[in-house]
Structure formats: C-alpha cells, structure tokens
Tab-separated table of C-alpha atoms and ligand atoms in Angstrom:
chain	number	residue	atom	x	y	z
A	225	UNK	CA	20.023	21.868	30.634
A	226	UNK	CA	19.669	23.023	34.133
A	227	UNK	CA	23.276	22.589	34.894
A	228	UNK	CA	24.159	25.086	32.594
A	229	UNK	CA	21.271	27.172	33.152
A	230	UNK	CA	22.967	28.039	36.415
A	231	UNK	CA	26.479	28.807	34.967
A	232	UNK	CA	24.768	32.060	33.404
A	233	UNK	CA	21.561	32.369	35.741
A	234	UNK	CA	22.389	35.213	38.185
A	235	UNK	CA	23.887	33.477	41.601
A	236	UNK	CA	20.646	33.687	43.522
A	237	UNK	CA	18.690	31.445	40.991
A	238	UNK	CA	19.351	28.597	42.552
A	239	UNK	CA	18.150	29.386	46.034
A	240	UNK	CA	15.019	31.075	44.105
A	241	UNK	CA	14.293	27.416	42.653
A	242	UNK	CA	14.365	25.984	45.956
A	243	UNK	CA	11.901	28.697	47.230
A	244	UNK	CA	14.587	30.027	49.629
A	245	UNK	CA	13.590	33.655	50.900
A	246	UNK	CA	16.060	35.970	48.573
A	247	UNK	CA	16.474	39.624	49.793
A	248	UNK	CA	15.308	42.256	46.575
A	249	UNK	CA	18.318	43.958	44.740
A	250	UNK	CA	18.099	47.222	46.625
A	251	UNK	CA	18.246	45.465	50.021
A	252	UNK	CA	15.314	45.386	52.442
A	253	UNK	CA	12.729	42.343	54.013
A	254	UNK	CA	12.126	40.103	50.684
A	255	UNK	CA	8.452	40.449	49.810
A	256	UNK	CA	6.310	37.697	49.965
A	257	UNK	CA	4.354	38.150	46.649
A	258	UNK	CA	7.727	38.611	45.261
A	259	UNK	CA	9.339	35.778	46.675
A	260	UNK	CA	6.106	33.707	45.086
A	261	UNK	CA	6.513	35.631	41.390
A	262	UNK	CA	10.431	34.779	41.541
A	263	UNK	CA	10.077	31.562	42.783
A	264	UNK	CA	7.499	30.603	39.760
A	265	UNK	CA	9.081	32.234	36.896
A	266	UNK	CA	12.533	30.908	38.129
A	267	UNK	CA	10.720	27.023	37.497
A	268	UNK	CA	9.242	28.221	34.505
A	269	UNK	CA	12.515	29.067	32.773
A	270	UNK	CA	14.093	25.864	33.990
A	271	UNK	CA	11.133	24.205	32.325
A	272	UNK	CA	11.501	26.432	28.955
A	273	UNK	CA	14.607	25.407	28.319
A	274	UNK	CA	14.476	21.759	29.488
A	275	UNK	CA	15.316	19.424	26.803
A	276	UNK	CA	14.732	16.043	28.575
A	277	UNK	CA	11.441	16.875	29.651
A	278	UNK	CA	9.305	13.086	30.087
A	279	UNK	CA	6.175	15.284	29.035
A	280	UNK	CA	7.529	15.174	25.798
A	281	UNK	CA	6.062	11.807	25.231
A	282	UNK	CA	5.522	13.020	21.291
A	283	UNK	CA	8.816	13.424	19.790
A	284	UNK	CA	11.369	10.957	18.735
A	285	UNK	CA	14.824	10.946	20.626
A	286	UNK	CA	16.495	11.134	16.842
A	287	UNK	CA	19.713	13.292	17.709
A	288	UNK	CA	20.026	14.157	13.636
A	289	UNK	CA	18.690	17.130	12.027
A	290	UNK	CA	17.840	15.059	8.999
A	291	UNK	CA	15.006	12.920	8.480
A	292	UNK	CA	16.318	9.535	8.034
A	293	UNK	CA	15.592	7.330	4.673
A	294	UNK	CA	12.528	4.866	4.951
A	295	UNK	CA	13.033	1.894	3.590
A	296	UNK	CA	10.641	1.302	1.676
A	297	UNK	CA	7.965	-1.011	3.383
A	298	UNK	CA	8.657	-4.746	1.714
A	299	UNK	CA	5.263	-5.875	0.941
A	300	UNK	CA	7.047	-9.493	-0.480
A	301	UNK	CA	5.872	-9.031	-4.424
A	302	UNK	CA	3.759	-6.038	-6.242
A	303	UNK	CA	1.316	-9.051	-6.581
A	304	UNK	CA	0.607	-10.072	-3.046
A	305	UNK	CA	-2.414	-8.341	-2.391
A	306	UNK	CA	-3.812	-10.051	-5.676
A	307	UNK	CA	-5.994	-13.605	-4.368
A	308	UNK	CA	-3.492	-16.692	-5.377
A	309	UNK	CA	-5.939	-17.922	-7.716
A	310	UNK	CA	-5.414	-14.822	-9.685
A	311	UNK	CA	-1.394	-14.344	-8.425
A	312	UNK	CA	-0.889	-18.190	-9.165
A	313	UNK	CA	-0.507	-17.740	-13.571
A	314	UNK	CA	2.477	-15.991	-12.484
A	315	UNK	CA	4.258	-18.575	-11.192
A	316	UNK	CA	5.619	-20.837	-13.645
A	317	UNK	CA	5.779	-23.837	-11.341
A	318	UNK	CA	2.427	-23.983	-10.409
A	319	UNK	CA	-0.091	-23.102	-13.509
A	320	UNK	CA	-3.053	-23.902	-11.646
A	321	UNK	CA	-3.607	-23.262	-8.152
A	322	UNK	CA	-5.972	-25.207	-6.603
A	323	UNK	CA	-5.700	-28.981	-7.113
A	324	UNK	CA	-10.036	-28.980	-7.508
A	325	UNK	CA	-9.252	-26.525	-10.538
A	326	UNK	CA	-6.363	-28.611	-11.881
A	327	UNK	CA	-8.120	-31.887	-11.946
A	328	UNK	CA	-11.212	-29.955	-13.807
A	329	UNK	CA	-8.407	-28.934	-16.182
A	330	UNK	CA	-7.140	-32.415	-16.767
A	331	UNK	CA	-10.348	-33.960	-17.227
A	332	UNK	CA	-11.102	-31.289	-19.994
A	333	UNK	CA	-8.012	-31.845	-21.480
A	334	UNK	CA	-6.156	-34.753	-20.797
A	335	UNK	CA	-3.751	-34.578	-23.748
A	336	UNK	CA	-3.098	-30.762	-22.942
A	337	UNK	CA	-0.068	-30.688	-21.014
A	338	UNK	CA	0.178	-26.777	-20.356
A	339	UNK	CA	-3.453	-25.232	-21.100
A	340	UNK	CA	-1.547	-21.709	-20.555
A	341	UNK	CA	1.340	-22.374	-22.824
A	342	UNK	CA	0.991	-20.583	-25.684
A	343	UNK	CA	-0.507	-22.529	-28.892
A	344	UNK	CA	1.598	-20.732	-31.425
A	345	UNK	CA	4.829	-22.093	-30.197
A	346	UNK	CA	3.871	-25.472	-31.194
A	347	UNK	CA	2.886	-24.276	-34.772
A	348	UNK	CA	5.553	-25.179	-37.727
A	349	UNK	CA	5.659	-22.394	-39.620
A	350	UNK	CA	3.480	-21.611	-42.045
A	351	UNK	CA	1.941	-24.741	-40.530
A	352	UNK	CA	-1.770	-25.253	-39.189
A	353	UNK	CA	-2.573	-25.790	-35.229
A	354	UNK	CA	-4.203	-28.934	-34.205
A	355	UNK	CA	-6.332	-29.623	-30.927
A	356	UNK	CA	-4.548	-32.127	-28.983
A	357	UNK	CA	-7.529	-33.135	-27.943
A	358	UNK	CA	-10.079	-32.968	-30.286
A	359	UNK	CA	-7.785	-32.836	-33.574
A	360	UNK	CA	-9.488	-30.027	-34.459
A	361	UNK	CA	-7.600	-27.586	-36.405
A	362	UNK	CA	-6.722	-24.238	-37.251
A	363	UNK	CA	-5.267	-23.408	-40.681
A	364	UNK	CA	-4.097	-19.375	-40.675
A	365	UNK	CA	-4.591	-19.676	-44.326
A	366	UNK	CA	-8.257	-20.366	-44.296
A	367	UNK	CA	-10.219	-18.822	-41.429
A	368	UNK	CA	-14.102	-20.078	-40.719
A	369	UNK	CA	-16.276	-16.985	-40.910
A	370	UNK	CA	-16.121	-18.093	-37.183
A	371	UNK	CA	-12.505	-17.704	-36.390
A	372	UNK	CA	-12.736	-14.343	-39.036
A	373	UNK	CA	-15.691	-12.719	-36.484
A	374	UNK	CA	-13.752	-13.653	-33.035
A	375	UNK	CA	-10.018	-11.575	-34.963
A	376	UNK	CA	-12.402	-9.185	-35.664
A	377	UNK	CA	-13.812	-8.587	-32.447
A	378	UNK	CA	-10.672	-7.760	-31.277
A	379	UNK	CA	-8.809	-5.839	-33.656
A	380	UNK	CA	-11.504	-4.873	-35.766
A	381	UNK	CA	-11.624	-3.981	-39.329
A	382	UNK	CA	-8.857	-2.000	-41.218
A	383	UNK	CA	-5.587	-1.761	-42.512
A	384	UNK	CA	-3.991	-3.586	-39.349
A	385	UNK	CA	-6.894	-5.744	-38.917
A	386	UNK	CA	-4.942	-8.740	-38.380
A	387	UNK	CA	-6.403	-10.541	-41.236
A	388	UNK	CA	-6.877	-10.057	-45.429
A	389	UNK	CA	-8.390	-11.523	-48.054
A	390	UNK	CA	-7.057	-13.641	-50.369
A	391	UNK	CA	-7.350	-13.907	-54.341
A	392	UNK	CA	-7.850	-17.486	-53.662
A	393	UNK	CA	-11.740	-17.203	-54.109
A	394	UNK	CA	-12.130	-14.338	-51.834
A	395	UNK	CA	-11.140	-16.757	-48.323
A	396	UNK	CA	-9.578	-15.285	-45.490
A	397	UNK	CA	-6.191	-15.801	-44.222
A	398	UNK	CA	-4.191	-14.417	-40.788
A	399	UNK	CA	-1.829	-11.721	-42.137
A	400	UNK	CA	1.625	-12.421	-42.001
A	401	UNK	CA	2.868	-9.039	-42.300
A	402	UNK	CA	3.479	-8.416	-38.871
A	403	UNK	CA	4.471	-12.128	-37.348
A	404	UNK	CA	4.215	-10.998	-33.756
A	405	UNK	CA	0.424	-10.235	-33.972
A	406	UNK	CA	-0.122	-13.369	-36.501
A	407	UNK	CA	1.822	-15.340	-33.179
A	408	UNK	CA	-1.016	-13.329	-30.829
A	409	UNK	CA	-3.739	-14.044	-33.394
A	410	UNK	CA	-2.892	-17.706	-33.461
A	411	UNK	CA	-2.907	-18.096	-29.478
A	412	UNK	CA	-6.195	-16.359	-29.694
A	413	UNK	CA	-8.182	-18.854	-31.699
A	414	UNK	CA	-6.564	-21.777	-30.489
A	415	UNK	CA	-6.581	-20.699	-26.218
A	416	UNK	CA	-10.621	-19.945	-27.348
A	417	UNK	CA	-11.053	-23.448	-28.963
A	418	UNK	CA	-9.570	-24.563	-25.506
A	419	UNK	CA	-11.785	-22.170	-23.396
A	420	UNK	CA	-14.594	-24.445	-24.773
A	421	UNK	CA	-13.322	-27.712	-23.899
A	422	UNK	CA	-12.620	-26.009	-20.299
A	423	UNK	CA	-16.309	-24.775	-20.102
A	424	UNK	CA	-17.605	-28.113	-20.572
A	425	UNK	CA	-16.104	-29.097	-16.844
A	426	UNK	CA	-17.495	-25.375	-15.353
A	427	UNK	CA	-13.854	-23.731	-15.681
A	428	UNK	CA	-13.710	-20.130	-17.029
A	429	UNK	CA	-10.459	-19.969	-19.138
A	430	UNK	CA	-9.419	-16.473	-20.236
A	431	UNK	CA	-6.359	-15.283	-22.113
A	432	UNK	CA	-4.520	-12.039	-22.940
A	433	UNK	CA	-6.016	-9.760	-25.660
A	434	UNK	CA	-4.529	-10.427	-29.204
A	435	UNK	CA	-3.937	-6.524	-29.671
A	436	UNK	CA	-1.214	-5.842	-28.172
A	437	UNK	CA	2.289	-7.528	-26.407
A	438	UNK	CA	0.479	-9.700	-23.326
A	439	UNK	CA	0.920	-8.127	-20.096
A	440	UNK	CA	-0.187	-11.165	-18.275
A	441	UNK	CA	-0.859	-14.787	-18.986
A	442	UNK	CA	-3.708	-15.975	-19.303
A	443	UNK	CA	-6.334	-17.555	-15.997
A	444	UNK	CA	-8.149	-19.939	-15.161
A	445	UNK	CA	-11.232	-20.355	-12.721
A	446	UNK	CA	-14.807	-21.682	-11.779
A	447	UNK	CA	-17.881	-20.673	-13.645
A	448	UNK	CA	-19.710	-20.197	-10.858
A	449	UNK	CA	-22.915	-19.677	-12.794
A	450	UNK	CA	-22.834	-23.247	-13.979
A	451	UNK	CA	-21.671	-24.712	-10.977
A	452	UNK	CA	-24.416	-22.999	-9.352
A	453	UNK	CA	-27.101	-24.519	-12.321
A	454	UNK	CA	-25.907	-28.590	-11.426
A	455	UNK	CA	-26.660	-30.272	-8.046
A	456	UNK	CA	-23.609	-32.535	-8.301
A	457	UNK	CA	-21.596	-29.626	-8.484
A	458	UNK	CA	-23.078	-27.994	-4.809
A	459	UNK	CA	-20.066	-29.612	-2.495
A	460	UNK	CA	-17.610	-27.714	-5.481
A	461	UNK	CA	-19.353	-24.863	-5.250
A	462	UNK	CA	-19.300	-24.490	-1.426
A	463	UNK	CA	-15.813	-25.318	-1.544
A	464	UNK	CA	-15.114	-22.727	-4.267
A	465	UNK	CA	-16.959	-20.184	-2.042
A	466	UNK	CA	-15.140	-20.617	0.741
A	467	UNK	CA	-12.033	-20.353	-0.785
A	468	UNK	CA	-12.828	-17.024	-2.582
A	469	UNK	CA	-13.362	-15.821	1.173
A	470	UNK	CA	-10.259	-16.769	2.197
A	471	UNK	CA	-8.754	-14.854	-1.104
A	472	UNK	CA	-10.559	-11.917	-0.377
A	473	UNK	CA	-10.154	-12.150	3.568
A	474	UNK	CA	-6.359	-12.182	2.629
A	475	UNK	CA	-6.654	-9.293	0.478
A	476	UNK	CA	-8.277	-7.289	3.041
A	477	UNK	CA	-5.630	-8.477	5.598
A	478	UNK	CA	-2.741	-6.846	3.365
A	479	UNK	CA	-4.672	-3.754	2.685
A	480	UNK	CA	-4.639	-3.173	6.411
A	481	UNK	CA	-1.126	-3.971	6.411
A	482	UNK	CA	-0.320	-1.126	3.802
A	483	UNK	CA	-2.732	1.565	5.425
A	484	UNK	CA	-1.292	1.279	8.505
A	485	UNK	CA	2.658	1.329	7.771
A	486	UNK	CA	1.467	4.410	5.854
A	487	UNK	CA	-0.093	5.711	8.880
A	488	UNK	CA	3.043	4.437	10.523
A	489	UNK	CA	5.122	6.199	8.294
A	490	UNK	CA	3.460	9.528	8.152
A	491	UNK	CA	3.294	9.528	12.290
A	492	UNK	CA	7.118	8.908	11.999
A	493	UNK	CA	8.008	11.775	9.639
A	494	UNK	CA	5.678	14.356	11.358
A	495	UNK	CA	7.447	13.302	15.085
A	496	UNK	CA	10.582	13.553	13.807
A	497	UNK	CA	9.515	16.755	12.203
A	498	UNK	CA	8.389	17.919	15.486
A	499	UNK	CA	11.411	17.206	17.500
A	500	UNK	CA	13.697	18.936	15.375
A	501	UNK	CA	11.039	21.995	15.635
A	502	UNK	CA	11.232	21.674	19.537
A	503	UNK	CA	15.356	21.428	19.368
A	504	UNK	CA	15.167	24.820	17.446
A	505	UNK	CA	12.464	26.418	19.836
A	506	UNK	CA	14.848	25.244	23.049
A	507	UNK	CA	17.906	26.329	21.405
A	508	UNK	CA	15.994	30.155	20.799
A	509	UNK	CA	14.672	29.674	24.517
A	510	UNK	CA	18.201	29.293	25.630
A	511	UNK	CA	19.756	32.411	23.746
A	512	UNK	CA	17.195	34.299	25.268
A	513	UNK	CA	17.543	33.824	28.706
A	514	UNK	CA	21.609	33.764	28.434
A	515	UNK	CA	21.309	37.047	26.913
A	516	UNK	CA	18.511	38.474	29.230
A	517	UNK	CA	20.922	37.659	32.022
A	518	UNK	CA	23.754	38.444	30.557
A	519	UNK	CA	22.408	42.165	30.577
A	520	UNK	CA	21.866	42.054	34.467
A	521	UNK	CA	18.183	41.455	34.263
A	522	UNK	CA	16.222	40.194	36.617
A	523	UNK	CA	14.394	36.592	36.779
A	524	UNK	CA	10.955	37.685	36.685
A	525	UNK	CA	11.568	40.133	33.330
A	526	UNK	CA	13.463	37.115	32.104
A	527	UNK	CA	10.909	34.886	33.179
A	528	UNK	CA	8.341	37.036	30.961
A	529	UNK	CA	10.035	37.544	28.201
A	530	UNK	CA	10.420	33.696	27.754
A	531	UNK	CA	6.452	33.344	28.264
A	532	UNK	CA	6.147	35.833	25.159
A	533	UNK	CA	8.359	33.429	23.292
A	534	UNK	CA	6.635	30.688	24.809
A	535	UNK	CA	3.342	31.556	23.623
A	536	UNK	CA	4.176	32.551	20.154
A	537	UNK	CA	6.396	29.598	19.182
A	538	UNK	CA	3.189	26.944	20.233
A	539	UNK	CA	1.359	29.379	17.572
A	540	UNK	CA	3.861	29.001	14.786
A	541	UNK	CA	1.904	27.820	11.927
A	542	UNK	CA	4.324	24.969	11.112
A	543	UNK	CA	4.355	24.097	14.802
A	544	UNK	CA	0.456	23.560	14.036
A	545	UNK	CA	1.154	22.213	10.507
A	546	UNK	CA	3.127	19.204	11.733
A	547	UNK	CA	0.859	18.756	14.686
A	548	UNK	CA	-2.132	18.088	12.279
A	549	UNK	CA	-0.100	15.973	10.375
A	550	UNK	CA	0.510	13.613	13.271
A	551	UNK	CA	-3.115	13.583	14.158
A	552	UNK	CA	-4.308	12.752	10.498
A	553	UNK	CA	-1.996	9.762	10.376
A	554	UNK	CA	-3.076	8.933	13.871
A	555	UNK	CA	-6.559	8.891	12.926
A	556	UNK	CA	-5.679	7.192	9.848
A	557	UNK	CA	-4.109	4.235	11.908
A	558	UNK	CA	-7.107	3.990	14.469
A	559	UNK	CA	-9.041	3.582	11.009
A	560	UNK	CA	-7.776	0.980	10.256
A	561	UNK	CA	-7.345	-1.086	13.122
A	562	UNK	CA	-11.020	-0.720	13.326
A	563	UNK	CA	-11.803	-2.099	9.451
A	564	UNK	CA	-8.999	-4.820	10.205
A	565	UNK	CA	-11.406	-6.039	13.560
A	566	UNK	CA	-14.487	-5.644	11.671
A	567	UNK	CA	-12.953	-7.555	8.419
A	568	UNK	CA	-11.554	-10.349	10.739
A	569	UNK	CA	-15.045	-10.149	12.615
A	570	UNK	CA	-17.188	-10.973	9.344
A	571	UNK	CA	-14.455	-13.977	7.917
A	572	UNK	CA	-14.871	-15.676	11.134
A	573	UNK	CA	-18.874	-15.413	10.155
A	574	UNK	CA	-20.222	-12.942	13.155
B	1157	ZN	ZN1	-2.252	-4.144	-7.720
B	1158	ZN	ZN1	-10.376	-29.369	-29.315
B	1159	ZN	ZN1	9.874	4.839	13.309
C-alpha cells in the first residue's frame, strides 16, 4: 500500500518517512519536536494502512470475501469410533471378529452356520423352528409358559401383545396378525435358545428387541464374569482384556481426532472471519487518509485522526467477538492434545 500511499500523501511525505528535516508550511527553521511528531505519525499511517504487514501472523491470506465450504471432515464410516468387536456385526463378511470369539462360537454350535442369521428365515411357513443343534424346537402354535413369559417381557400384555390364546384348550400361540412382528417374535425365542448354547462356552450373545423393525443385528462377546469364575479360562481372559484396551484406546484416539478438526475448523472460520474484518478496517483506514489529504491537511492531523479510528476499530465488538472465538477453539485444541498424550500415556501402561 505504500506505493500508493504516496500518489495522494502530500509531496513532502516521503522525505518525512525518511526523517529528512522538512521546513513547516509557513516557512521558517523546521522545529525539532515537530520534525519528531511528523516523522512518527508519517510511519504510523504507513503502518495503518499496510496490508502486508508480517505482524499479521493471525489471519489467513484468503483473497475472497466469502468463507469457503468445509468439507466435511471424512471420519471413514459413522461407526468408526465404535470398538470392532461392536462395529464388526456390521460387516457381513466377517460375523465375528476375533478368531478366540469365533472358535467359542463354533464349539457352541457346530451345526450353526450363521449364529446372527436370523432364525425365522429358515422357518416354512406356518412351520415350527428346530435347533440345529440340539433339535430342540419351537412350534408358534404352542408356546411353553416359558417362551409365553420371555414375548411377554418384551411386548407385554395387550391387544398387540404379540401373542393370543387359543380355543384349543386355552394354549398359547404367536399371533399371526401382523407377520412382521410374528418374523421378530420367532428370531426372539429361537436367537435366546441360542444365547444359551453360547453361554455354556462364556460368550454373551444378544439380539435386537422383538418390538420394533431391528436397527442393528444382533452381538456377540465374552462373559467376562464367567471367564473371570474358571482358572482355565485366565490366559482368555487376559487376552480379552487386553484387547478391550486396544478397543477403547482406539476409541479415544478418534475422539481426539474429531475434537481437534473441530477445533481446527472453528480456528479456520474465526481467521478467516478476522481477515476479512481487517480488509474492511484497511480499506476505511485508506479512505480516510486519501480524503484527509485530499483537503490539504496536514500529516500530523491526519496522523490523529487515523489513531481515533485506530483505537475504536480494535474495540469493535465483533472485532472482539471473533477474537474470542479463535481463542476458545485454540484452547479447545491445546485440550485436546493434552487428553490425546495423557490417553496414549496410560495405554502404553505409565
Ligand atoms: Zn456413535
Ligand atoms: Zn439347541
Ligand atoms: Zn484451513
């Protein structure tokens, strides 16, 4: 800007700058408190209305007015915080995610070829399931008082209770009135006749309420209580443990991630935000001091004049708006960095 600074700066300005000895307007010896005055408010307007300034150091060198569109921050799947034990029902190809786990599954239930599939696919209709395993069955035309209590316990009692009574010497059948929940209620009795099998090798097996449309598939993992309760199950149970730290260390790893491209983000906005506030506060700088000149007046009433407009744009509450913005997100980000040391600090068992 000081190039064109001097196109409209009176003709002695730049001798001023260099702290040549300028003669006052109505002739005479210059002064030497006035040559010091000139000479310092002459610098200070050249550094008002500098745009290129390196002490900016906090503002972007965006040239647009606009704020640009994030992308938004790829964080691979909505699922990838979740520990892969828990992530792992998700993906088809792989059921069961650690190979401990799936050999606890097979020796449970070795004629069970997908423990997650669900039972009522494999029912004829109007048919009864049947326990690969065990050949126990399942008849949705006769429930056990047992398999009556469990429906219950879900949907409870009522009109859509999931189950009536029949005139056929007051048993109970699955109602077939709606045949999406009689599909659910089906996959509920038979995935809980599984869950038992399951328990018998320390696996937890649990499925998707009855209720409703499943939102997820059902899971699979280590009863750690029984582990814990066998001493040929202590290597497992190590093992298990320090695989749930890894899960957990991994979770903590991508909540770091997230916090800090949020801090990331927010320092970006409120930057960019800022420059554009110092382009306008340059660009009102400059009209000043073209028309202060303009009008034949001299550097020093220029020179204050621009400290006035100095000293009230640095108060402009937006000014201090953004600039608390920035610091919030930079605080956030120091946060963080600090939990992610401390996390990493306690996995690698300090
Ligand atoms: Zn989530
Ligand atoms: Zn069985
Ligand atoms: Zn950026």
């Amino acid at each position: 800007m000081a190039e064109s600074l001097l196109d409209y700066a009176p003709p002695e300005f730049a001798r001023v700058l260099a702290g040549e000895p300028v003669p006052p307007a109505g002739g005479g010896e210059p002064v030497r408190a006035e040559i010091a005055r000139t000479f310092t408010m002459a610098n200070f307007i050249v550094a008002a209305v500098d745009s290129y300034s390196a002490d900016w150091t906090d503002y972007t060198n965006a040239s647009s007015a606009h704020y640009p569109a994030t992308p938004s921050v790829s964080l691979e799947a909505a699922d990838a915080h979740l520990p892969s034990y828990i992530r792992a029902d998700l993906e088809a190809d792989r059921m069961i995610p650690d190979e401990r786990l799936a050999e606890a599954v097979r020796a449970a239930l070795p004629s069970v070829g997908n423990v997650c599939a669900r039972p009522s696919a494999s029912v004829p209709e109007m048919g009864v399931w049947t326990c690969p395993e065990c050949a126990h069955t399942i008849d949705p035309m006769e429930l056990t008082i047992g398999e009556a209590v469990l429906i219950a316990s879900y949907l409870g009692v009522g009109p859509d209770c999931g189950v009536r009574e029949t005139d056929r010497d007051g048993l109970i059948e699955l109602d077939r009135d709606n045949p999406w929940l009689f599909m659910r209620c089906i996959d509920c009795l038979a995935w809980s006749h599984l869950a038992e099998h399951l328990a018998t090798q320390c696996v937890t097996f649990w499925f998707p309420s009855p209720v409703s449309a499943y939102q997820s598939g059902p899971g699979l993992w280590w009863d750690q209580e029984r582990l814990l309760t066998r001493a040929t199950w202590l290597p497992l149970r190590t093992e298990v443990d320090a695989l749930e730290r890894t899960a957990q260390y991994n979770f903590r790893m991508w909540k770091v991630k997230k916090m800090i491209d949020v801090a990331d983000r927010g320092l970006h906005a409120a930057r960019f935000q800022l420059t554009r506030w110092r382009r306008d506060a340059i660009a009102a700088r400059e009209t000043l001091v073209r028309t202060m000149f303009g009008a034949g007046r001299s550097i020093v009433d220029t020179g204050l004049a621009l400290v006035h407009l100095v000293e009230q744009q640095e108060t402009e509450p937006a000014r201090q708006r953004l600039q608390e913005d920035r610091d919030t997100s930079r605080s956030l980000r120091r946060t963080w960095l600090r939990q992610k040391e401390r996390w990493a600090r306690m996995y690698l068992g300090n």
